[in-house]
Short mmCIF file of C-alpha atoms and ligand atoms in Angstrom, two decimals:
data_model
loop_
_atom_site.label_atom_id
_atom_site.label_comp_id
_atom_site.label_asym_id
_atom_site.label_seq_id
_atom_site.Cartn_x
_atom_site.Cartn_y
_atom_site.Cartn_z
CA UNK Q 65 203.67 41.82 154.81
CA UNK Q 66 205.20 42.51 151.38
CA UNK Q 67 203.27 43.97 148.40
CA UNK Q 68 202.25 42.87 145.05
CA UNK Q 69 203.17 45.62 141.89
CA UNK Q 70 200.32 44.91 138.86
CA UNK Q 71 201.75 46.24 135.96
CA UNK Q 72 199.78 46.47 132.79
CA UNK Q 73 200.95 47.21 129.56
CA UNK Q 74 197.70 49.72 128.89
CA UNK Q 75 194.99 50.89 130.10
CA UNK Q 76 192.51 48.34 127.99
CA UNK Q 77 194.03 45.77 130.13
CA UNK Q 78 192.25 47.55 133.03
CA UNK Q 79 188.62 45.45 132.23
CA UNK Q 80 190.72 42.15 133.24
CA UNK Q 81 193.87 43.39 135.80
CA UNK Q 82 190.86 44.57 138.46
CA UNK Q 83 189.69 40.79 139.51
CA UNK Q 84 193.06 40.39 140.43
CA UNK Q 85 193.26 43.42 142.21
CA UNK Q 86 189.57 42.10 143.82
CA UNK Q 87 191.08 39.03 145.06
CA UNK Q 88 194.25 40.43 146.54
CA UNK Q 89 191.48 42.93 148.42
CA UNK Q 90 189.73 40.20 149.74
CA UNK Q 91 192.45 38.62 151.53
CA UNK Q 92 194.18 41.95 152.88
CA UNK Q 93 197.09 41.75 150.64
CA UNK Q 94 198.86 46.02 149.46
CA UNK Q 95 199.27 46.39 145.83
CA UNK Q 96 199.89 48.79 143.55
CA UNK Q 97 199.45 49.02 139.78
CA UNK Q 98 201.07 50.59 137.17
CA UNK Q 99 200.80 51.48 133.91
CA UNK Q 100 203.91 50.54 132.34
CA UNK Q 101 204.79 49.00 128.66
CA UNK Q 102 207.52 47.00 127.52
CA UNK Q 103 207.49 49.18 123.99
CA UNK Q 104 206.13 51.89 124.68
CA UNK Q 105 207.62 52.92 128.40
CA UNK Q 106 210.48 50.41 128.24
CA UNK Q 107 212.70 52.54 130.66
CA UNK Q 108 210.28 53.09 133.38
CA UNK Q 109 208.99 49.32 132.93
CA UNK Q 110 212.46 47.88 133.33
CA UNK Q 111 213.37 50.92 136.15
CA UNK Q 112 210.60 49.51 138.46
CA UNK Q 113 211.55 45.82 137.95
CA UNK Q 114 215.32 46.67 139.03
CA UNK Q 115 213.63 48.62 142.45
CA UNK Q 116 210.98 46.09 143.38
CA UNK Q 117 213.07 44.01 145.47
CA UNK Q 118 213.87 47.28 147.90
CA UNK Q 119 210.71 49.19 147.28
CA UNK Q 120 209.10 45.54 149.72
CA UNK Q 121 207.63 43.97 146.19
CA UNK Q 122 207.39 40.33 147.13
CA UNK Q 123 205.79 38.95 144.23
CA UNK Q 124 204.79 40.69 140.36
CA UNK Q 125 201.81 40.58 138.27
CA UNK Q 126 202.03 41.37 134.55
CA UNK Q 127 199.08 41.95 132.62
CA UNK Q 128 200.12 42.03 128.56
CA UNK Q 129 197.92 41.36 125.49
CA UNK Q 130 199.30 41.00 122.03
CA UNK Q 131 202.83 40.72 121.18
CA UNK Q 132 203.16 40.52 125.07
CA UNK Q 133 207.06 40.98 126.30
CA UNK Q 134 205.73 42.97 129.23
CA UNK Q 135 206.29 40.01 131.82
CA UNK Q 136 209.44 38.83 130.26
CA UNK Q 137 210.95 42.27 130.58
CA UNK Q 138 209.94 42.70 133.69
CA UNK Q 139 210.74 39.01 135.04
CA UNK Q 140 214.23 39.69 132.52
CA UNK Q 141 215.46 42.94 135.25
CA UNK Q 142 214.19 41.26 139.17
CA UNK Q 143 215.10 38.07 140.96
CA UNK Q 144 211.27 38.25 141.91
CA UNK Q 145 208.34 35.98 140.85
CA UNK Q 146 206.97 37.16 137.54
CA UNK Q 147 202.96 36.26 136.72
CA UNK Q 148 202.06 36.76 133.79
CA UNK Q 149 198.21 36.86 132.60
CA UNK Q 150 197.91 37.04 128.64
CA UNK Q 151 195.50 39.95 127.44
CA UNK Q 152 192.81 38.47 124.71
CA UNK Q 153 192.52 40.23 122.33
CA UNK Q 154 192.07 39.28 118.17
CA UNK Q 155 193.07 35.52 118.15
CA UNK Q 156 192.09 35.19 121.71
CA UNK Q 157 195.22 35.72 123.59
CA UNK Q 158 197.21 32.64 121.65
CA UNK Q 159 199.76 35.01 120.95
CA UNK Q 160 199.85 36.75 124.01
CA UNK Q 161 200.01 33.42 126.02
CA UNK Q 162 203.19 32.33 123.41
CA UNK Q 163 204.58 35.63 123.71
CA UNK Q 164 204.16 35.54 127.95
CA UNK Q 165 205.07 31.85 128.41
CA UNK Q 166 207.96 30.77 126.05
CA UNK Q 167 210.88 32.63 128.26
CA UNK Q 168 214.00 30.91 127.91
CA UNK Q 169 215.75 29.02 130.97
CA UNK Q 170 216.49 31.19 133.90
CA UNK Q 171 214.27 33.93 132.92
CA UNK Q 172 210.72 32.33 134.23
CA UNK Q 173 207.09 34.05 134.36
CA UNK Q 174 204.67 32.13 135.62
CA UNK Q 175 202.10 31.94 133.65
CA UNK Q 176 198.71 31.81 133.69
CA UNK Q 177 195.52 31.60 131.63
CA UNK Q 178 194.52 33.48 129.00
CA UNK Q 179 192.82 36.32 131.01
CA UNK Q 180 193.83 34.25 133.95
CA UNK Q 181 193.47 37.68 136.83
CA UNK Q 182 192.09 35.50 139.64
CA UNK Q 183 194.61 33.08 139.28
CA UNK Q 184 197.15 35.87 139.01
CA UNK Q 185 196.51 36.86 142.51
CA UNK Q 186 195.80 34.00 144.13
CA UNK Q 187 199.18 32.66 142.87
CA UNK Q 188 201.05 35.92 144.68
CA UNK Q 189 199.25 35.33 147.68
CA UNK Q 190 200.87 31.69 147.43
CA UNK Q 191 204.26 33.34 147.18
CA UNK Q 192 203.52 35.76 150.28
CA UNK Q 193 202.01 32.96 152.17
CA UNK Q 194 205.33 30.57 152.48
CA UNK Q 195 206.00 33.42 155.16
CA UNK Q 196 203.78 34.46 155.68
CA UNK Q 197 201.22 31.98 158.36
CA UNK Q 198 198.28 33.91 158.79
CA UNK Q 199 197.68 34.40 154.76
CA UNK Q 200 198.28 30.54 154.60
CA UNK Q 201 195.49 30.69 156.88
CA UNK Q 202 193.12 32.70 154.74
CA UNK Q 203 194.36 30.66 151.98
CA UNK Q 204 193.09 26.99 153.44
CA UNK Q 205 189.57 28.97 154.96
CA UNK Q 206 188.93 30.34 151.34
CA UNK Q 207 189.14 27.16 149.63
CA UNK Q 208 187.32 25.18 152.31
CA UNK Q 209 184.14 28.08 152.05
CA UNK Q 210 185.04 26.84 148.07
CA UNK Q 211 184.55 23.37 149.26
CA UNK Q 212 181.50 24.18 150.77
CA UNK Q 213 179.50 25.85 148.77
CA UNK Q 214 180.22 22.84 146.04
CA UNK Q 215 178.90 20.19 148.32
CA UNK Q 216 176.00 22.66 148.48
CA UNK Q 217 175.32 22.74 145.11
CA UNK Q 218 175.33 18.80 144.88
CA UNK Q 219 172.84 18.55 147.92
CA UNK Q 220 170.55 20.18 145.38
CA UNK Q 221 171.11 19.11 141.59
CA UNK Q 222 168.74 16.81 141.75
CA UNK Q 223 166.50 19.60 142.52
CA UNK Q 224 167.36 21.64 139.82
CA UNK Q 225 166.59 19.29 137.46
C1 RP5 R 562 199.88 45.61 124.79
O1 RP5 R 562 198.70 45.81 123.90
C2 RP5 R 562 198.50 45.87 126.18
O2 RP5 R 562 198.88 45.71 127.33
C3 RP5 R 562 197.24 45.80 125.48
O3 RP5 R 562 197.38 44.41 125.75
C4 RP5 R 562 197.88 45.64 123.89
C5 RP5 R 562 196.65 47.02 123.60
O4 RP5 R 562 197.00 47.70 123.46
P1 RP5 R 562 195.92 49.36 123.30
O5 RP5 R 562 196.31 49.61 121.71
O6 RP5 R 562 194.99 48.81 124.01
O7 RP5 R 562 196.76 50.60 124.14
O8 RP5 R 562 200.41 46.06 124.61
#
């Protein structure tokens, strides 16, 4: 199976980014995490992106806050799908959201919600599942379980209010 790369701009992003790793573990998807910054270590971020396809990655998740150029910088150096997680900070993450999502034509970053690490991982799993029927089956089973959980709550809601 292809790996998912998880790149964060700083270890201060880790509390959010860990949630992506938890989802990938749940689906048995291998991942490799790094702390590379678009501004503090641009050469390392670019080298990772340039070699990611030949190193067995199928998708890259990039998380950064503030002037969040990391996902865009990674996307500029690879044709693998890049998923951006804007990390919240002083401006509630609006700064990072716009910095991540507003990419020029031809260099997309699939941007999830502010601090949306779980959905970043789900999207990465869905990308890998295009070519992996067993993984697609796990996704379907997980959605069926989600639906069953909600319907069970629906059955009980009137006894709780
Ligand atoms: C970004 O700047 C990082 O991704 C982080 O969200 C933010 C602040 O970084 P630190 O100053 O906490 O290292 O590049």
